[in-house]
mmCIF file of C-alpha atoms in Angstrom:
data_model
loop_
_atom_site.group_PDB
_atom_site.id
_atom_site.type_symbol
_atom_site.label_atom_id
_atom_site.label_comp_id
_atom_site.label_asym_id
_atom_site.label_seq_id
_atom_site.Cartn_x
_atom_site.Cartn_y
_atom_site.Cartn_z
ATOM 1 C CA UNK A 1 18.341 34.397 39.093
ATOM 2 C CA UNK A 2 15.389 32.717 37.293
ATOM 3 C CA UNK A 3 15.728 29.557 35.551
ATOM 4 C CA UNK A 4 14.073 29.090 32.012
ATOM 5 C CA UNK A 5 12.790 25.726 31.254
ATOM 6 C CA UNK A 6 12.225 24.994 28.041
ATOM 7 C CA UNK A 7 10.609 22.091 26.542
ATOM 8 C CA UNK A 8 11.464 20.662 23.089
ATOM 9 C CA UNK A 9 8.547 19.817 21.167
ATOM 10 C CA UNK A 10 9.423 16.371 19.204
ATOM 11 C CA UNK A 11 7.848 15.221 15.740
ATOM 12 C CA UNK A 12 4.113 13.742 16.186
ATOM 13 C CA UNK A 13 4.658 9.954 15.852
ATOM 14 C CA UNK A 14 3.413 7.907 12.725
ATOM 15 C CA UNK A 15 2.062 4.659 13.614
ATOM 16 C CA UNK A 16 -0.409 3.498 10.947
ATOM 17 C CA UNK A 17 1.697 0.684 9.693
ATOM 18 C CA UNK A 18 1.784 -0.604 13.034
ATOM 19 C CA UNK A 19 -1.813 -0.040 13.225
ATOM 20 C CA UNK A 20 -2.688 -1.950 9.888
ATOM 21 C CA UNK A 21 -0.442 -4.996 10.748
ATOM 22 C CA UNK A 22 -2.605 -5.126 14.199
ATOM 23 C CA UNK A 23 -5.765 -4.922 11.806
ATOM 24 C CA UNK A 24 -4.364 -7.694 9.679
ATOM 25 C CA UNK A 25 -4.653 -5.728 6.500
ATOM 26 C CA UNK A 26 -3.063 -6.414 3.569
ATOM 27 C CA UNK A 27 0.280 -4.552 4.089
ATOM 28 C CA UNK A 28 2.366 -2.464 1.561
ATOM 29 C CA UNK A 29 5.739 -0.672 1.520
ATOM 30 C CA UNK A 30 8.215 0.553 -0.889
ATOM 31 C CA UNK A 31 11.740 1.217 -1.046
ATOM 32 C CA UNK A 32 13.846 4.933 -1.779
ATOM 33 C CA UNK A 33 17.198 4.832 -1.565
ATOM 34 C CA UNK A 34 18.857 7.989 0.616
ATOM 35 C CA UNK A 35 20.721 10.202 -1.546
ATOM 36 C CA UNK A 36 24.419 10.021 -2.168
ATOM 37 C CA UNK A 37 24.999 13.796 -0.597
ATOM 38 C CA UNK A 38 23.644 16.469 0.616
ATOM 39 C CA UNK A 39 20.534 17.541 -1.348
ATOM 40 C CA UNK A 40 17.079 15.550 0.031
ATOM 41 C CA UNK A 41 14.499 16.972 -2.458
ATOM 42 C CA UNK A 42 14.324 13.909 -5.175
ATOM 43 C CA UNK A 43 14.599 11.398 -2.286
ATOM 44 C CA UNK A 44 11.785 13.370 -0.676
ATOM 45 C CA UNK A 45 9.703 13.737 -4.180
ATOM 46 C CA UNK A 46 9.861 10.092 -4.886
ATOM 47 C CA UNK A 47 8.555 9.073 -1.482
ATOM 48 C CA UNK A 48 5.878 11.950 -1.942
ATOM 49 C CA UNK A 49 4.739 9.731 -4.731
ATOM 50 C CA UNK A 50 3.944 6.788 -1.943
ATOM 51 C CA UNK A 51 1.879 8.885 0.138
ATOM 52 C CA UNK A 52 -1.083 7.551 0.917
ATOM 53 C CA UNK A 53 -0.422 4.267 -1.872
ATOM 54 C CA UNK A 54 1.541 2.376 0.625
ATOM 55 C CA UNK A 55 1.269 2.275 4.326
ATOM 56 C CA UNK A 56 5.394 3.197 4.742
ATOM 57 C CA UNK A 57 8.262 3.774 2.900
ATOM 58 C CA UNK A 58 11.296 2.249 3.782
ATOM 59 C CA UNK A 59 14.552 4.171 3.701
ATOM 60 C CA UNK A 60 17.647 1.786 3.238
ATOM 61 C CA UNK A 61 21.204 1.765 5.587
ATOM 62 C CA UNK A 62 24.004 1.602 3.094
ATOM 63 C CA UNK A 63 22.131 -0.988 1.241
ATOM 64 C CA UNK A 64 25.100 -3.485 -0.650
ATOM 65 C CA UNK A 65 27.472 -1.204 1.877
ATOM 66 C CA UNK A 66 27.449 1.367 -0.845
ATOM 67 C CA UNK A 67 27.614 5.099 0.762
ATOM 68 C CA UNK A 68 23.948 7.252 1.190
ATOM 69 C CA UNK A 69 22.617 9.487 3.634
ATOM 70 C CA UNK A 70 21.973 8.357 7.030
ATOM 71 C CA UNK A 71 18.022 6.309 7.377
ATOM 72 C CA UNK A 72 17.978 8.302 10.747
ATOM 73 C CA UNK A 73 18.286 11.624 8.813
ATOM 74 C CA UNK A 74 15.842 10.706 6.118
ATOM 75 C CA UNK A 75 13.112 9.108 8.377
ATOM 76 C CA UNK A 76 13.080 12.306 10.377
ATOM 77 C CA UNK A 77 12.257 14.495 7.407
ATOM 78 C CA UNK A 78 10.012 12.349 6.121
ATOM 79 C CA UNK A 79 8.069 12.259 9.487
ATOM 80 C CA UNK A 80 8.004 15.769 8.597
ATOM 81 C CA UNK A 81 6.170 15.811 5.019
ATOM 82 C CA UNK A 82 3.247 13.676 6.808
ATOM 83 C CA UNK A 83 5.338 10.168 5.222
ATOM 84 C CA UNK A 84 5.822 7.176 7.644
ATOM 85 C CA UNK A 85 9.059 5.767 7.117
ATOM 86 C CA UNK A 86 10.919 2.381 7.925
ATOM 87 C CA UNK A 87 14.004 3.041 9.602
ATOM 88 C CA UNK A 88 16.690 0.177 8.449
ATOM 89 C CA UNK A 89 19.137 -0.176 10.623
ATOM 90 C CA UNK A 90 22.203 -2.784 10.310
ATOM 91 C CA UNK A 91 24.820 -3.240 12.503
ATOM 92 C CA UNK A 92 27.633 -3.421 9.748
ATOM 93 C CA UNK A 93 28.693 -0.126 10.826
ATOM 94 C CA UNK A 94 28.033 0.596 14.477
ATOM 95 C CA UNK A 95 28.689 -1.470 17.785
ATOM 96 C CA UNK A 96 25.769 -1.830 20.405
ATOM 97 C CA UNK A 97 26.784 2.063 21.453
ATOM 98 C CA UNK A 98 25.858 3.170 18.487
ATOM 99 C CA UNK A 99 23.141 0.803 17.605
ATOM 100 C CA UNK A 100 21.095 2.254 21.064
ATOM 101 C CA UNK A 101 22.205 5.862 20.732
ATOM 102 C CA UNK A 102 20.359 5.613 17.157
ATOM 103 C CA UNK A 103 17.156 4.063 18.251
ATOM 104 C CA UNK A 104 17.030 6.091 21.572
ATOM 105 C CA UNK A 105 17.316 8.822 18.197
ATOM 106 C CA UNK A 106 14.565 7.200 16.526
ATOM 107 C CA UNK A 107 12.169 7.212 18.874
ATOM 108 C CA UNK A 108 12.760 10.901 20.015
ATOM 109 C CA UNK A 109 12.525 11.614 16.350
ATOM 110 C CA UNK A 110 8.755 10.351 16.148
ATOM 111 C CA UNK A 111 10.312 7.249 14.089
ATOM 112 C CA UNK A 112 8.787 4.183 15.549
ATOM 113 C CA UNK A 113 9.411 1.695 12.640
ATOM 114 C CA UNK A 114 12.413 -0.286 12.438
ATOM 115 C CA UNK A 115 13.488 -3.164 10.206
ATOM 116 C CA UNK A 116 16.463 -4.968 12.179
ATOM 117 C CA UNK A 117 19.260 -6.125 9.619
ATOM 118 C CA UNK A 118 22.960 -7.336 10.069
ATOM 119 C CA UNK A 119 24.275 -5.463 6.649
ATOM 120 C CA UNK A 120 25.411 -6.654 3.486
ATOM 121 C CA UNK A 121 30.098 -6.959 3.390
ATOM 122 C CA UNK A 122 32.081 -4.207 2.921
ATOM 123 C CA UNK A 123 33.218 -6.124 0.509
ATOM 124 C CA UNK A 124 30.486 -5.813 -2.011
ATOM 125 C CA UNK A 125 30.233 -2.022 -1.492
ATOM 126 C CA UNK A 126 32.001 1.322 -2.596
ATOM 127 C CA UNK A 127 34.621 1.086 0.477
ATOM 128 C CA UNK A 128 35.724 -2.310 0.232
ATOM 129 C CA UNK A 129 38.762 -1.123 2.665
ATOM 130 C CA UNK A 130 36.021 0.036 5.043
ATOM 131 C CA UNK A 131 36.548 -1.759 8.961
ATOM 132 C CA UNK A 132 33.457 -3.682 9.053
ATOM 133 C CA UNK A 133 31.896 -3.874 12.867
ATOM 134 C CA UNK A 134 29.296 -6.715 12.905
ATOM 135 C CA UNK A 135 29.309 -6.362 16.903
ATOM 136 C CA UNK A 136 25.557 -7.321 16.841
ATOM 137 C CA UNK A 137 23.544 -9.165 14.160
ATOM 138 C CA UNK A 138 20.146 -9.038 13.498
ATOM 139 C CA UNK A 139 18.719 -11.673 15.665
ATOM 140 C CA UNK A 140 20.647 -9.576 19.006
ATOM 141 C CA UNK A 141 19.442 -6.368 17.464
ATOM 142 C CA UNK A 142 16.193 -7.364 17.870
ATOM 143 C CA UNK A 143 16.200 -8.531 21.228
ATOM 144 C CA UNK A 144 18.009 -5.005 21.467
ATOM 145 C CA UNK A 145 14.806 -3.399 20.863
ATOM 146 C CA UNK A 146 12.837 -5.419 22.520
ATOM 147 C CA UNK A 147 14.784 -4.542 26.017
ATOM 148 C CA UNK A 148 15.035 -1.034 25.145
ATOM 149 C CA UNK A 149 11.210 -1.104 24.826
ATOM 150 C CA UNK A 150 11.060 -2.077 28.278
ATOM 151 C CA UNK A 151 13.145 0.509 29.487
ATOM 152 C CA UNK A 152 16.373 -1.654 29.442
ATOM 153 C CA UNK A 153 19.380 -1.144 28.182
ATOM 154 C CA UNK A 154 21.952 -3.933 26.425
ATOM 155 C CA UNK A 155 23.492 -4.535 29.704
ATOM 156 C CA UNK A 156 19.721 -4.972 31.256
ATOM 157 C CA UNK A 157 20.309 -1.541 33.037
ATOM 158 C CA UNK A 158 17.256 0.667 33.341
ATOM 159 C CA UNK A 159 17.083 3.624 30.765
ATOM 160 C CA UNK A 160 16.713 6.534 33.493
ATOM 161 C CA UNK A 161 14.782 8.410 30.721
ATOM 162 C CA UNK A 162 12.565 6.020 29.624
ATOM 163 C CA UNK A 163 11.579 3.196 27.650
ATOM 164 C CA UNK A 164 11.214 3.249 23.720
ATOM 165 C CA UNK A 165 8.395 2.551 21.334
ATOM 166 C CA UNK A 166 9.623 0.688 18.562
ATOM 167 C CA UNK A 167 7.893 -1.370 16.064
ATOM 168 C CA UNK A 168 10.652 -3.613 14.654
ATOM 169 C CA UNK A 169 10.765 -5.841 12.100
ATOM 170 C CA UNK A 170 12.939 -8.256 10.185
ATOM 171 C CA UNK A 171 14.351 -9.865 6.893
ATOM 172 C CA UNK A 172 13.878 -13.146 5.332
ATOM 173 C CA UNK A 173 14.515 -15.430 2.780
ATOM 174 C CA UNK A 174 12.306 -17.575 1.182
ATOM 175 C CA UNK A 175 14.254 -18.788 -1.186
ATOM 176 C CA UNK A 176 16.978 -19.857 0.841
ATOM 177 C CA UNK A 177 19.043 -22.953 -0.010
ATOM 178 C CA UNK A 178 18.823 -24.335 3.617
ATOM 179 C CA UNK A 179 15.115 -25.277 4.750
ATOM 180 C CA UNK A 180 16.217 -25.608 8.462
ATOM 181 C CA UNK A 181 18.450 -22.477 8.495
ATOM 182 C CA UNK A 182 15.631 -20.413 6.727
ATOM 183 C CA UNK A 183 12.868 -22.239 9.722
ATOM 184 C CA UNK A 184 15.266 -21.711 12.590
ATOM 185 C CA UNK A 185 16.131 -18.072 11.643
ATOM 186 C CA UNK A 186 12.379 -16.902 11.216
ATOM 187 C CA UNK A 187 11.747 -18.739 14.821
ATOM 188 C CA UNK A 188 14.641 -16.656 16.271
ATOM 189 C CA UNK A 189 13.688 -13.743 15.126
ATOM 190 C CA UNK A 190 9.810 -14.077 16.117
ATOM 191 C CA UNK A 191 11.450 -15.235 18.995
ATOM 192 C CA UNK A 192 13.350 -11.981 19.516
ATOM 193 C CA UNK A 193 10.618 -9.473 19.171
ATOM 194 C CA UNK A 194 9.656 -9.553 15.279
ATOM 195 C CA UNK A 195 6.688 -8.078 14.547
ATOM 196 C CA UNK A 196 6.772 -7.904 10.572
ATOM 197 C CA UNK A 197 8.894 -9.497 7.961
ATOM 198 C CA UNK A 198 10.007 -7.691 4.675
ATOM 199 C CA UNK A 199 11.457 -10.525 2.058
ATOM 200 C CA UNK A 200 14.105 -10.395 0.027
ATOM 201 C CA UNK A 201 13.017 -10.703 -4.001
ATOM 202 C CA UNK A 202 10.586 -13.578 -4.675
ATOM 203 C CA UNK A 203 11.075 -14.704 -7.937
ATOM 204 C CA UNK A 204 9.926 -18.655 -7.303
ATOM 205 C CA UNK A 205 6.359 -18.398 -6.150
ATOM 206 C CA UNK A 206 6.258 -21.954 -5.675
ATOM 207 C CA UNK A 207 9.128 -21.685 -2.769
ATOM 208 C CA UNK A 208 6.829 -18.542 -0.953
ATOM 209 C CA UNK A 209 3.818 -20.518 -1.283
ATOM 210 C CA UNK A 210 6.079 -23.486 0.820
ATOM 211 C CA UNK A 211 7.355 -21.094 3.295
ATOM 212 C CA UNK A 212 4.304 -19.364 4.077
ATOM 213 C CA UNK A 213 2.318 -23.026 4.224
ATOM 214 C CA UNK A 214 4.837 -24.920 6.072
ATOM 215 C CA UNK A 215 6.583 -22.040 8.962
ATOM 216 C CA UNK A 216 5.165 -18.649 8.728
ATOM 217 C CA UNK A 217 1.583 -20.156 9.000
ATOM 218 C CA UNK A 218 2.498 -20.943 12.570
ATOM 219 C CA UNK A 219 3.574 -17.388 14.326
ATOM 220 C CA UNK A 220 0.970 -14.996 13.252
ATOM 221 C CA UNK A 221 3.407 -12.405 11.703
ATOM 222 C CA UNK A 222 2.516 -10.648 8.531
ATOM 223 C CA UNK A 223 5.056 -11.728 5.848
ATOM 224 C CA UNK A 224 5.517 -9.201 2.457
ATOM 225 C CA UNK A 225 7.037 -10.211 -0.169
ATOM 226 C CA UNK A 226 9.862 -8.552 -1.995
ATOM 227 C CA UNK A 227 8.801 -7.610 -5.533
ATOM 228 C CA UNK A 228 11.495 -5.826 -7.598
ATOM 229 C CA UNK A 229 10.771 -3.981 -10.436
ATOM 230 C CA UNK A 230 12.959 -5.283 -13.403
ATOM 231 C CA UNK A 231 14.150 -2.644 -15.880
ATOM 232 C CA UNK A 232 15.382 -4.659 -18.532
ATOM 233 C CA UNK A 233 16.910 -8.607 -19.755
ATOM 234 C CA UNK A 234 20.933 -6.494 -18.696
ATOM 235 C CA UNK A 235 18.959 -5.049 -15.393
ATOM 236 C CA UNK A 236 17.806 -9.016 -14.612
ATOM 237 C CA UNK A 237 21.103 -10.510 -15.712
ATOM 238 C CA UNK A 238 23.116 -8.037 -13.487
ATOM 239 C CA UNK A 239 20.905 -9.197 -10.604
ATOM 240 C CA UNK A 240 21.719 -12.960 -11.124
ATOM 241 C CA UNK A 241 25.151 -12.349 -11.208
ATOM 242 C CA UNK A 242 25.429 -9.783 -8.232
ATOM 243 C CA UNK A 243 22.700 -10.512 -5.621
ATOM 244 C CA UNK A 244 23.178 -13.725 -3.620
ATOM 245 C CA UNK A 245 20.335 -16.469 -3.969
ATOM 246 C CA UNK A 246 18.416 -14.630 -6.257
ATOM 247 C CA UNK A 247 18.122 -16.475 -9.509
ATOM 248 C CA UNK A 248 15.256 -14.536 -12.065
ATOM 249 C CA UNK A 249 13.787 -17.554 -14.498
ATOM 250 C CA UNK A 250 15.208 -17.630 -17.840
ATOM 251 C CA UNK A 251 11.571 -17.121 -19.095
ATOM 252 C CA UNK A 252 11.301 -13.781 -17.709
ATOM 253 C CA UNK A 253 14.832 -12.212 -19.350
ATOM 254 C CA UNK A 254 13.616 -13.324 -22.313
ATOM 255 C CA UNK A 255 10.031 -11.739 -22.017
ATOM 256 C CA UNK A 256 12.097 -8.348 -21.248
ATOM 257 C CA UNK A 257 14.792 -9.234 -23.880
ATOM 258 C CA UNK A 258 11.940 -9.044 -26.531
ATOM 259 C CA UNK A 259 10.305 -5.943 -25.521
ATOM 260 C CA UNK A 260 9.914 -3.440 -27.176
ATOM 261 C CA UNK A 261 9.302 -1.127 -23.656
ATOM 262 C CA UNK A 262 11.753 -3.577 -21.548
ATOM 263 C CA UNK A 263 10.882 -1.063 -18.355
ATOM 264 C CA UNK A 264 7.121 -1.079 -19.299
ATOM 265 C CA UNK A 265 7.644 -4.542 -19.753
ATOM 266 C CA UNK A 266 9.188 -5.078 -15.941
ATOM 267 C CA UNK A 267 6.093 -3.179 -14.534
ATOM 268 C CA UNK A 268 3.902 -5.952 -16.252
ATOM 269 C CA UNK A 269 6.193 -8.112 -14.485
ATOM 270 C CA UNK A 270 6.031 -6.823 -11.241
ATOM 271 C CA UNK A 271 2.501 -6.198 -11.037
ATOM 272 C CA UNK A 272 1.305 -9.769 -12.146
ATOM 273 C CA UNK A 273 3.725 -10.483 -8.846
ATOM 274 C CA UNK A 274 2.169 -8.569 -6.709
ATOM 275 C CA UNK A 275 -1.446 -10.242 -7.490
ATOM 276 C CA UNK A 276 0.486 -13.680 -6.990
ATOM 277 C CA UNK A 277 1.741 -12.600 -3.845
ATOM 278 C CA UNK A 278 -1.802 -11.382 -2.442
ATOM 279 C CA UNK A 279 -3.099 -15.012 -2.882
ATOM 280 C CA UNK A 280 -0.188 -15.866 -0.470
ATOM 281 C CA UNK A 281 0.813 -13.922 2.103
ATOM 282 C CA UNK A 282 -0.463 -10.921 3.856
ATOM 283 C CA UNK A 283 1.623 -7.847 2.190
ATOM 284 C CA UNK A 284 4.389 -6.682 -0.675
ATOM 285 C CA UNK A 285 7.707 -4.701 -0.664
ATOM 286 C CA UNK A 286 8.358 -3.080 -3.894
ATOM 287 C CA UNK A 287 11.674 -2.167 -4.719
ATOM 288 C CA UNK A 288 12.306 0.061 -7.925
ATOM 289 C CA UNK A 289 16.014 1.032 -7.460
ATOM 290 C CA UNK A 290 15.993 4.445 -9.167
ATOM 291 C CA UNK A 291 12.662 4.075 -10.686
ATOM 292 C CA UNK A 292 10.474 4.593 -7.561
ATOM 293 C CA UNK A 293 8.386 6.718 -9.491
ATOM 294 C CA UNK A 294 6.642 3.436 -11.225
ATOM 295 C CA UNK A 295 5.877 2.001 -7.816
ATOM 296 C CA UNK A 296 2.073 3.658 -7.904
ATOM 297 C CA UNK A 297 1.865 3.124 -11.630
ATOM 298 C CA UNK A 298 2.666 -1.009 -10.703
ATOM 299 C CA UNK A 299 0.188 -0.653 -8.024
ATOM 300 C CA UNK A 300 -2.570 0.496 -10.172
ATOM 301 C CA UNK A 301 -1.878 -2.208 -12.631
ATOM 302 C CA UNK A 302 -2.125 -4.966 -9.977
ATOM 303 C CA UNK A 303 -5.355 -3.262 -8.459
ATOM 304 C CA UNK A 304 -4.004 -3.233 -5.345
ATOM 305 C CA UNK A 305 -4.389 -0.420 -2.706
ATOM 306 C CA UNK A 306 -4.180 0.235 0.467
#
């Protein structure tokens, strides 16, 4: 009897990102948010509006632990419309099993860029009676990778099929209340494998401007800065009170409060950001929960491309 062998044909990888960080270019990415369901096409639309205005699109993992589509799932399929994702992963919900059976995923997928995260509680999410795992955290998730691309696996075993080639990158703070937590984090994870950093929202300039000066100068790792596109003085106020460490200036509520376009208004905003940011560190992450469509219009008003 004859055997058939059949090969399976994966995605073409997408490395640009990787290839503009090497080229020390001036870096930009955007957020969409997975769908709640079944049904891809506006998820897929709104990163169709990034193509070719940023250099990759991040897709979020249950982002404040509320519910969406799996980043795996959504990375794939935009690998397939010609869009290079971000793959978040965070270990909230998987132990290391899980955690390498994904990225082994990722990689066959054509997926190659990964943003390591621990996950936001349960707590603060849709299942707050979920059973949260935390068996890694970002700092071990990255070293995760790291082995994995060397053809290890957690327990330092070899991967009998071969090695992986991931581009992962990492969180940070800024604005964080602890100056040595904030410096001996960032080490860690440069430390651990690192290769990019995506901040949280930057709303004190002064503190980025501090951070980038005084620890990130030091590694050589592209830094962007989180820029979130505020839709109105609620949309701000909302943030204060719900997002940990984030603290939008009085000044700037009131500037949307007496708008007569608030959202129009918060693209002003966010674009006169973005130009601060370029005069301080090498790249920007715009986030425009449910708005992603403004992300190019913010873009053009900051006279930034890519």
């Amino acid at each position: 009897m004859q055997e058939n062998h059949t090969t399976i044909h994966t995605s073409n990888s997408l490395t640009s990102f990787r290839e503009a960080v090497q080229a020390g270019e001036f870096l930009i990415t955007a957020e969409v948010a997975p769908p709640k369901g079944g049904d891809i096409n506006h998820t897929i639309a709104m990163s169709a509006t990034l193509k070719g205005r940023v250099h990759a699109v991040n897709i979020t993992d249950g982002s404040r632990a509320v519910l969406g589509m799996s980043p795996l799932a959504v990375c794939a399929i935009l690998c397939q419309h010609g869009i290079e994702p971000i793959c978040q992963v965070a270990c909230r919900d998987r132990n290391r099993i899980g955690l390498q059976a994904d990225l082994m995923g990722a990689h066959a997928l054509g997926i190659r860029n990964i943003l390591a995260l621990t996950g936001d509680p349960v707590k603060a999410g849709d299942h707050p009676d979920a059973r949260a795992v935390f068996d890694l955290e970002s700092v071990r998730l990255l070293q995760l990778i790291t082995n994995m691309n060397q053809g290890l696996d957690f327990n330092h075993r070899t991967l009998v099929d071969g090695g992986l080639d991931l581009f992962p990158g990492a969180a940070v703070d800024p604005q964080s209340k602890s100056w040595s937590g904030l410096q001996s984090r960032f080490e860690r994870k440069v430390q651990a494998g690192a290769q990019f950093f995506q901040s949280q929202l930057i709303t004190d300039f002064e503190k980025l401007e501090k951070f980038m000066d005084k620890i990130a100068s030091g590694y050589n790792k592209p830094v962007l800065a989180g820029i979130f596109l505020l839709k109105s003085a609620k949309n701000a106020q909302f943030i204060n009170r719900m997002v940990p460490g984030v603290n939008i200036p009085d000044h700037i509520i009131q500037r949307l409060a007496k708008a007569k376009y608030p959202l129009e208004e918060g693209m002003k905003i966010a674009s006169e950001q973005v130009r601060m940011a370029k005069d301080l560190c090498q790249g920007v992450h715009i986030m425009a929960v449910k708005k992603e469509e403004a992300i190019a219009p913010i873009l053009d008003l900051a006279g930034v491309s890519r």
